[in-house]
Short mmCIF file of C-alpha atoms in Angstrom, two decimals:
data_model
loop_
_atom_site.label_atom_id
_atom_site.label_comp_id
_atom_site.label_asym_id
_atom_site.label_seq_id
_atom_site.Cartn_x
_atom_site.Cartn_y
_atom_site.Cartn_z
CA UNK D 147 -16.66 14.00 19.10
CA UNK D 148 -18.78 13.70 16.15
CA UNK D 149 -20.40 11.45 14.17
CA UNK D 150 -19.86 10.13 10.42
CA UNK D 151 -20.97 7.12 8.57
CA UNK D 152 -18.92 4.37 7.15
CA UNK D 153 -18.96 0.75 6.44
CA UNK D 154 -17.28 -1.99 9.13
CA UNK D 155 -17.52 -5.31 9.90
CA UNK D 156 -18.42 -6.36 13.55
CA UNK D 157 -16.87 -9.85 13.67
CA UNK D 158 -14.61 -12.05 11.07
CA UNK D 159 -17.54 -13.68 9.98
CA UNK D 160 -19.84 -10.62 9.55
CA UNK D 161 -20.50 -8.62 5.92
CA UNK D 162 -20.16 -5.22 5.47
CA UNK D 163 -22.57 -2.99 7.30
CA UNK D 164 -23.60 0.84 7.81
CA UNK D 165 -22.15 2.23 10.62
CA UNK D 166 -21.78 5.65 12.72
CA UNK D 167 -18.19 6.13 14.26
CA UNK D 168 -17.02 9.13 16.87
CA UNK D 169 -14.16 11.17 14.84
CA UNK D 170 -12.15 13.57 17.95
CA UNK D 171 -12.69 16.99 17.67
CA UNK D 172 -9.69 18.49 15.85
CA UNK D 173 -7.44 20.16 18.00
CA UNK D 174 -4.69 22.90 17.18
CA UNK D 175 -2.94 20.76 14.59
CA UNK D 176 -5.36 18.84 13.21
CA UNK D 177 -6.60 18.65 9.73
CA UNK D 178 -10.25 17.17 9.01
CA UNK D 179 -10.81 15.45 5.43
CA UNK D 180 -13.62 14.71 4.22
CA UNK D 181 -12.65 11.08 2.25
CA UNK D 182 -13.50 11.12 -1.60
CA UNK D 183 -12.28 7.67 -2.18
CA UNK D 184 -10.71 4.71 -0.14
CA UNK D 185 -8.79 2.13 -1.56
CA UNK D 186 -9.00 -1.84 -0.74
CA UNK D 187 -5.64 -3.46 0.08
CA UNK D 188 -5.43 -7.24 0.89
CA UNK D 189 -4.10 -6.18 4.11
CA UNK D 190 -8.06 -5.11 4.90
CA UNK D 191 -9.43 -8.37 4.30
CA UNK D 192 -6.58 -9.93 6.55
CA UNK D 193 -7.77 -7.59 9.33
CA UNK D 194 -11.46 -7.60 8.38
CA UNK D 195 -11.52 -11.25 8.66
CA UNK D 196 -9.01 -11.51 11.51
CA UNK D 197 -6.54 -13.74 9.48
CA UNK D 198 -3.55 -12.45 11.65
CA UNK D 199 -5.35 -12.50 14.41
CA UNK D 200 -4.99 -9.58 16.13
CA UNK D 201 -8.29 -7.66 14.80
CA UNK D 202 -10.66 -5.36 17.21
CA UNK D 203 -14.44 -4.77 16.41
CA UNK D 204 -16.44 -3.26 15.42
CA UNK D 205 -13.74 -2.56 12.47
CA UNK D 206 -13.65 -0.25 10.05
CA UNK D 207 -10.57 -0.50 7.50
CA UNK D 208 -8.56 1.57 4.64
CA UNK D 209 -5.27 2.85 4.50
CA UNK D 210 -5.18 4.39 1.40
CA UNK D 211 -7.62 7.10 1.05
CA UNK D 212 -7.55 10.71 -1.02
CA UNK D 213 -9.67 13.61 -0.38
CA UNK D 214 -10.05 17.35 0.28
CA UNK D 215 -9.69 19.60 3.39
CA UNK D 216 -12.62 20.46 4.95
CA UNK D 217 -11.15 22.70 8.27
CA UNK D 218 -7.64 22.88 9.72
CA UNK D 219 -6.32 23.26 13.46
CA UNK D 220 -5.11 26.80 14.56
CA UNK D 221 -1.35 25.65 14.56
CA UNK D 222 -1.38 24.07 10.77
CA UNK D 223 0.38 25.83 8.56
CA UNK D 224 1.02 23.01 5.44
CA UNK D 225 -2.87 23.18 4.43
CA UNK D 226 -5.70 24.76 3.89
CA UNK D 227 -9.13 24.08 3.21
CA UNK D 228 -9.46 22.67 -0.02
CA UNK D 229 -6.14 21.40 -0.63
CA UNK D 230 -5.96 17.65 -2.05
CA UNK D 231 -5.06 15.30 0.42
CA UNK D 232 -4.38 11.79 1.14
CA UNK D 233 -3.55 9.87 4.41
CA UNK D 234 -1.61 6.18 4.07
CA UNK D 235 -1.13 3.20 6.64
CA UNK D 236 0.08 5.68 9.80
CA UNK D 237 -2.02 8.55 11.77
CA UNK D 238 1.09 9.43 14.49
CA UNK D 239 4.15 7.64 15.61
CA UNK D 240 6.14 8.80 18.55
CA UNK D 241 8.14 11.46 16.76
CA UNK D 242 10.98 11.02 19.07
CA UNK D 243 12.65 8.47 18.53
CA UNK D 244 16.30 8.57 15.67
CA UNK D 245 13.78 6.58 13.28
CA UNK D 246 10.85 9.21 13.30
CA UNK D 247 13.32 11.91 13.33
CA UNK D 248 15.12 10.55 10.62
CA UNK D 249 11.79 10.45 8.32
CA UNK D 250 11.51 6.84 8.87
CA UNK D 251 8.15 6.86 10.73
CA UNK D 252 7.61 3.40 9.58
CA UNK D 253 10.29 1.85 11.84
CA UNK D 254 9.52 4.03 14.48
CA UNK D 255 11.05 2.34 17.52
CA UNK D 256 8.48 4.01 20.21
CA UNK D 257 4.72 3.37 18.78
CA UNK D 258 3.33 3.69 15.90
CA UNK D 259 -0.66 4.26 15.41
CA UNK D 260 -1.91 2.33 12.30
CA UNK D 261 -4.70 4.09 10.92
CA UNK D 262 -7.05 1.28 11.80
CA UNK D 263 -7.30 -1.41 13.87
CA UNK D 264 -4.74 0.32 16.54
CA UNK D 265 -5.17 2.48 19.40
CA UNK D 266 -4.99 6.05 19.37
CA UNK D 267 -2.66 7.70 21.84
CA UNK D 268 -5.73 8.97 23.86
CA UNK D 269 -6.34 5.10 24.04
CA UNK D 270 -9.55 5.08 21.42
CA UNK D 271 -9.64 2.73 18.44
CA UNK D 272 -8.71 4.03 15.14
CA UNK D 273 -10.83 3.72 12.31
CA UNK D 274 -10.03 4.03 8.77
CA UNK D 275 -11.11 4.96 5.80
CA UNK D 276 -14.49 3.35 4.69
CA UNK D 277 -15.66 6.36 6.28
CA UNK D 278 -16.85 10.14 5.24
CA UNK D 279 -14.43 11.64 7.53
CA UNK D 280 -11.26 11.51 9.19
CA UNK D 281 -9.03 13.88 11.74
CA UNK D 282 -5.21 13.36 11.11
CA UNK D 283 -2.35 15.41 12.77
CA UNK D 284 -1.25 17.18 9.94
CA UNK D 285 2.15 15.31 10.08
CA UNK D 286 0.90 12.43 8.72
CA UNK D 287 -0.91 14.12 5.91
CA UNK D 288 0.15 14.25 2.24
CA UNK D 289 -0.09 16.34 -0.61
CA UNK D 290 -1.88 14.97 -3.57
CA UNK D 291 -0.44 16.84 -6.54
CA UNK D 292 -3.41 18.39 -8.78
CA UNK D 293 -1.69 16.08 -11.68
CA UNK D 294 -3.41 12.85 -10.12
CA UNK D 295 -7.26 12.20 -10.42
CA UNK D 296 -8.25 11.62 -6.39
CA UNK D 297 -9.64 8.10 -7.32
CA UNK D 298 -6.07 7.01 -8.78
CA UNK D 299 -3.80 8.18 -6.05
CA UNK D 300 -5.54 7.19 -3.28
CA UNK D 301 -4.12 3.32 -3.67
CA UNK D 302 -0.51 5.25 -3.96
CA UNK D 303 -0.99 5.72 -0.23
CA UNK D 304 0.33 2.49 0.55
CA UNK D 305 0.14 0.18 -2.89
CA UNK D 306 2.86 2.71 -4.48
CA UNK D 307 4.79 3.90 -1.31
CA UNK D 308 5.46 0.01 -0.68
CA UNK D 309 6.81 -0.32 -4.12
CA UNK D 310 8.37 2.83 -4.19
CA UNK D 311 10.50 2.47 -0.92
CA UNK D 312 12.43 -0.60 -1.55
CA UNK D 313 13.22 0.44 -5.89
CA UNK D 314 14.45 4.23 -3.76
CA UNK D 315 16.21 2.30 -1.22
CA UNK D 316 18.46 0.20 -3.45
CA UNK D 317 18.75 2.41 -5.66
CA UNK D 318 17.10 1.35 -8.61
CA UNK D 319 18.01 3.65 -11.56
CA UNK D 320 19.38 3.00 -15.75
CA UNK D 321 21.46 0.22 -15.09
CA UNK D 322 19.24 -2.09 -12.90
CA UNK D 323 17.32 -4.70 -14.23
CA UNK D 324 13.93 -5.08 -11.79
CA UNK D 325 11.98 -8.53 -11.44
CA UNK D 326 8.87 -7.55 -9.96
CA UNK D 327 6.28 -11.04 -8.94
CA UNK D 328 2.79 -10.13 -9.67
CA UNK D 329 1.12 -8.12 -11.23
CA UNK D 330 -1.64 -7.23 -9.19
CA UNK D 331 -2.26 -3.39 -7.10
CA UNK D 332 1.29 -3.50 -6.02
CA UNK D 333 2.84 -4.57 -9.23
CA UNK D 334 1.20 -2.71 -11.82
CA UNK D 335 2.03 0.40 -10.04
CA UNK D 336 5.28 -0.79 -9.20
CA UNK D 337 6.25 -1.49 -13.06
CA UNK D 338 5.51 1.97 -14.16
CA UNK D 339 7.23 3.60 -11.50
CA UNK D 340 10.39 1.39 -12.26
CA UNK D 341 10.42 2.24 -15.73
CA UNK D 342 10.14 5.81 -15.23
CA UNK D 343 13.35 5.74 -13.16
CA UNK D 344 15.10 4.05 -16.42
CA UNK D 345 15.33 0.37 -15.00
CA UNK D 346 14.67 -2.51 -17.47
CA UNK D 347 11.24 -4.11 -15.81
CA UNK D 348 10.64 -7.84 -15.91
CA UNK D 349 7.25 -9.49 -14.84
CA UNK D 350 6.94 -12.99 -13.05
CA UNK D 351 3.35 -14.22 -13.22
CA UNK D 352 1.49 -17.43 -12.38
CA UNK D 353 -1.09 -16.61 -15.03
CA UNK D 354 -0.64 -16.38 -18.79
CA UNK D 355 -3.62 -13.79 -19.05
CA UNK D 356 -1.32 -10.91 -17.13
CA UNK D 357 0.95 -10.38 -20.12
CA UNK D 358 -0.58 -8.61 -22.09
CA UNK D 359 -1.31 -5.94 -19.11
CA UNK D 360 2.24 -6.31 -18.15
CA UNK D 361 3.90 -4.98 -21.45
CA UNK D 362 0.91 -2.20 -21.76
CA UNK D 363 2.16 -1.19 -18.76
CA UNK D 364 6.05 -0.93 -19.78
CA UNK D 365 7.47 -3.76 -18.96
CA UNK D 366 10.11 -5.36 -20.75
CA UNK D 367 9.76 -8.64 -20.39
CA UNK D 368 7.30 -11.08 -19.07
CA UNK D 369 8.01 -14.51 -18.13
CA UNK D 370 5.73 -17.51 -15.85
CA UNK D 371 6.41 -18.66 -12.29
CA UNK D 372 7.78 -21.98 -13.39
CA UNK D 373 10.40 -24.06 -12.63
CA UNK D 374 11.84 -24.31 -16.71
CA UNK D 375 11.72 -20.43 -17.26
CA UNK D 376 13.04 -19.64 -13.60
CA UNK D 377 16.01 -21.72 -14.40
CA UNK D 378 16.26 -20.07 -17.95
CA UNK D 379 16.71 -16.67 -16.44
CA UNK D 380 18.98 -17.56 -13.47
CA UNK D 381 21.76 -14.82 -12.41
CA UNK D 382 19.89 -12.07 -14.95
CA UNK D 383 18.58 -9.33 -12.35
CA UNK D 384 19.79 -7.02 -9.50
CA UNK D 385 16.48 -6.39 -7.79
CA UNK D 386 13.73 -8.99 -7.66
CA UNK D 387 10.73 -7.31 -5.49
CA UNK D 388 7.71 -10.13 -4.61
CA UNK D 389 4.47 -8.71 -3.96
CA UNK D 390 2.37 -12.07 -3.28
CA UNK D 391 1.42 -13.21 -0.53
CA UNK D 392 1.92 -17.05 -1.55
CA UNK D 393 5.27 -19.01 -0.26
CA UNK D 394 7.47 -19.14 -3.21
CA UNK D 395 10.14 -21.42 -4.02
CA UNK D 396 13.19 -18.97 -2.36
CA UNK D 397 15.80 -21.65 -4.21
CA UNK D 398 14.85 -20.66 -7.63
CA UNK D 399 13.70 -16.74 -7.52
CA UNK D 400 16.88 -16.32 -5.39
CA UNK D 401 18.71 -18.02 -8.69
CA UNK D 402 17.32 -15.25 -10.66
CA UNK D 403 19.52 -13.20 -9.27
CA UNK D 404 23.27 -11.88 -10.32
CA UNK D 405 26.08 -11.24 -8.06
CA UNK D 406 25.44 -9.15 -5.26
CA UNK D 407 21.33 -9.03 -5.98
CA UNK D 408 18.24 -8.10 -3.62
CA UNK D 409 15.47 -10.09 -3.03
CA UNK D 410 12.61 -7.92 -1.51
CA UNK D 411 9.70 -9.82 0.05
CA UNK D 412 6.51 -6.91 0.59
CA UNK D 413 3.93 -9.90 1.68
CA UNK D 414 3.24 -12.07 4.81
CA UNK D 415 2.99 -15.32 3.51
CA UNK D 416 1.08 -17.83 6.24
CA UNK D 417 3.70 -20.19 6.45
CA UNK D 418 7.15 -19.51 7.67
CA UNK D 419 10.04 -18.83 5.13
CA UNK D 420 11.95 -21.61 4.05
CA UNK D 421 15.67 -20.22 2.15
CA UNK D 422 18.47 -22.61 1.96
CA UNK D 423 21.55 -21.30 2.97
CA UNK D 424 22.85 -22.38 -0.43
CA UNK D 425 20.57 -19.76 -2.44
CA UNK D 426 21.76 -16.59 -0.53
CA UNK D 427 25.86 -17.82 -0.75
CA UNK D 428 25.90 -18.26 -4.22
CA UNK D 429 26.63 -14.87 -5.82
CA UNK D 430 26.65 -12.87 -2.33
CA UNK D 431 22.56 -12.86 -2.64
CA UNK D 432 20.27 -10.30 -0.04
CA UNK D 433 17.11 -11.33 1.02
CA UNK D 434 15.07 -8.51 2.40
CA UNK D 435 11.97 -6.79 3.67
CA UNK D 436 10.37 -3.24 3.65
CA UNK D 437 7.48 -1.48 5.48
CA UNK D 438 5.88 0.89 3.00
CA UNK D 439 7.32 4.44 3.86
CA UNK D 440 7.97 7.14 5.82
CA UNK D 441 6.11 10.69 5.30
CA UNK D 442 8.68 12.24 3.77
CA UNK D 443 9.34 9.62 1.04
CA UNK D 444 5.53 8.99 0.92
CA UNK D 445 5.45 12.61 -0.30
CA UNK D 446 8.40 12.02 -2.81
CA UNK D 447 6.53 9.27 -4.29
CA UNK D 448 3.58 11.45 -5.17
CA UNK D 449 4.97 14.07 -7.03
CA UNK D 450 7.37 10.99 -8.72
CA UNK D 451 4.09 10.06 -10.00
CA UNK D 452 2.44 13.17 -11.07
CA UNK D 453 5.62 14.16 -12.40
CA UNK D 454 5.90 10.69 -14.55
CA UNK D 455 1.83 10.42 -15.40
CA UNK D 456 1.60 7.22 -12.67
CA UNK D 457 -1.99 6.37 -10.84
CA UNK D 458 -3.22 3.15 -9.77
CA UNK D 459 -5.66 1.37 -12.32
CA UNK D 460 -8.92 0.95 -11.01
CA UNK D 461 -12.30 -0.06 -10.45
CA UNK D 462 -14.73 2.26 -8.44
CA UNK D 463 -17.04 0.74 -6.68
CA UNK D 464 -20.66 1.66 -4.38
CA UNK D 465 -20.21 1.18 -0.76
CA UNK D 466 -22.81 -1.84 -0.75
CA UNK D 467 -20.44 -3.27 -2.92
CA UNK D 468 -17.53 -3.88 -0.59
CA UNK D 469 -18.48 -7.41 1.26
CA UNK D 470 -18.64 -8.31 -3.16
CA UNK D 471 -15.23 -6.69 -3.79
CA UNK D 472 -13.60 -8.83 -0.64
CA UNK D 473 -14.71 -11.58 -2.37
CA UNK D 474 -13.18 -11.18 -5.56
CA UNK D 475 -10.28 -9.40 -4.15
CA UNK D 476 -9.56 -12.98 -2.88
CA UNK D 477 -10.52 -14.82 -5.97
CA UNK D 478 -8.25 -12.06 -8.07
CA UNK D 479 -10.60 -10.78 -9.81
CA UNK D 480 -9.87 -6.80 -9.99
CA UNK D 481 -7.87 -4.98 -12.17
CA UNK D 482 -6.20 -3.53 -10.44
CA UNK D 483 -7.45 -1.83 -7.59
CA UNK D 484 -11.15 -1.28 -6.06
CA UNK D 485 -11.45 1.93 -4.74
CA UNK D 486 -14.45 2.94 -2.37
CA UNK D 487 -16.86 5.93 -3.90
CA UNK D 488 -17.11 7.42 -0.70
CA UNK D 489 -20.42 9.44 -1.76
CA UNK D 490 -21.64 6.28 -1.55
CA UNK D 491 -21.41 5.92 2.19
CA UNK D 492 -24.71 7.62 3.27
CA UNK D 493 -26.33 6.04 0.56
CA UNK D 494 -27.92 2.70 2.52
#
């Protein structure tokens, strides 16, 4: 084992604090990163804070982090040290089962190991990456094409992969027209990506202020969450994709969609779903939900992005900073992204 410093949170109530955690010795095919930058996703502060209730502490989250290669495992042949890296929401999944085999370690029918807040096959926590350092089966590792500045793909770890599964998975191409709802670290990534496969790209806001952003970004049309323009646009897309987290009226964004069109919910809302039986009859309507991605696709997604220009927007910030960042983070207040300067870490 050996020691590196990060920043956790030892109860829901706690703040951000320095911390040491034990990272395994690497074994045969093992690859150790040192962590350049680590993303915020509102899935940390749901963990941090214990909102779904099943959080362990001390904790110490990320899932989206980018870095370089600082040693490799006797047995790993896909890196070397130096290479650009970046690890996402899973360290190992059982492998075994059709799912992993099929590239689909998401669904993985045996057990997945989250990259935080799980345990580890060996039956230690796993801590993420608010941390200097972290030991990943080389499996689970990606490729961060030399196109994309480190601080910019490391929220494509699981920001862009969950955007980029569900456009890949139906298909989303010229002739689609995409509703994406918010435009926050999801959507903004999730708009450019969408246009660069040739869809026509609509935003659905609650705020005004976001439209400006939204057509900067490529979309082609913006419109407001609310009930006169939601009934103005009724039966106009194939593919609506929500990223928030807030219950939505299912009725009318299920109206927005034409004959034979997906609804894709990416969030866990608090309260159950509510969809009258109506909404999903009328023009054969889907309504759907997606896990990020598998490795494979995960790497797909990356070079998509380097290929097409695509990073995540964001805001670096000092590792004091993070308790601050949860805070607006809930208040929506970022745009789009913080991102962790992991230097920072050692720097009390």
């Amino acid at each position: 084992m050996s020691l590196v410093q990060a920043r956790g949170v030892r109860s829901a109530q706690s703040d951000f604090e320095p911390m040491s955690i034990a990272r395994r010795e690497p074994g045969p095919r093992d690859v150790v990163i040192d962590i350049a930058y680590a993303g915020i996703c509102h899935s940390d502060i749901e963990h941090a804070r214990s909102l779904r209730g099943r959080s362990m502490y001390p904790l110490v989250p990320g899932h989206e982090m980018a870095g370089l290669v600082r040693a490799v495992g006797t047995e790993v042949r896909r890196f070397a040290i130096g290479d650009r890296v970046g690890v996402g929401n899973m360290v190992d999944s059982c492998r075994l089962c059709a799912r992993c085999q099929a590239g689909l370690e998401q669904y993985c029918s045996g057990r997945r190991v989250l990259t935080y807040n799980s345990l580890d096959h060996d039956g230690q926590p796993t801590y993420g990456g608010y941390s200097q350092q972290i030991v990943v089966d080389e499996h689970f590792v990606l490729r961060i094409p030399d196109a994309i500045p480190l601080k910019n793909a490391a929220p494509l770890l699981c920001a862009g992969i969950t955007l980029y599964s569900p456009l890949r998975h139906w298909q989303a191409g010229p002739s689609t027209r995409v509703a994406i709802v918010g435009l926050g670290g999801l959507g903004h990534v999730g708009v450019r990506m969408a246009k660069a496969m040739g869809c026509s790209v609509t935003v659905l806001e609650l705020h005004e202020s976001k439209r400006a952003d939204a057509l900067r970004l490529g979309a082609d049309a913006f419109f407001l969450s609310e009930p006169a323009p939601l009934k103005a646009w009724a039966g106009r897309f194939d593919l609506l994709i929500s990223t928030v987290p807030a219950t939505l009226d299912f009725e009318s964004h299920l109206g927005l969609l034409d004959l034979d069109g997906t609804m894709v919910t990416l969030a866990l809302p608090a309260e159950p779903l509510t969809v009258p039986a109506a909404a999903l009859l009328m023009n054969r309507r889907r309504l759907a939900g997606t896990r990020s991605g598998g490795l494979r696709e995960t790497q797909e997604m990356l070079d998509f992005c380097a290929h097409h220009g695509i990073g995540a927007e964001v805001e670096v910030i000092h590792a004091d900073g993070i308790t601050d960042a949860y805070r607006r983070l809930e208040a929506g207040d970022v745009r789009f992204r913080f991102v962790i300067d992991n230097s920072t870490l050692a720097k009390a």
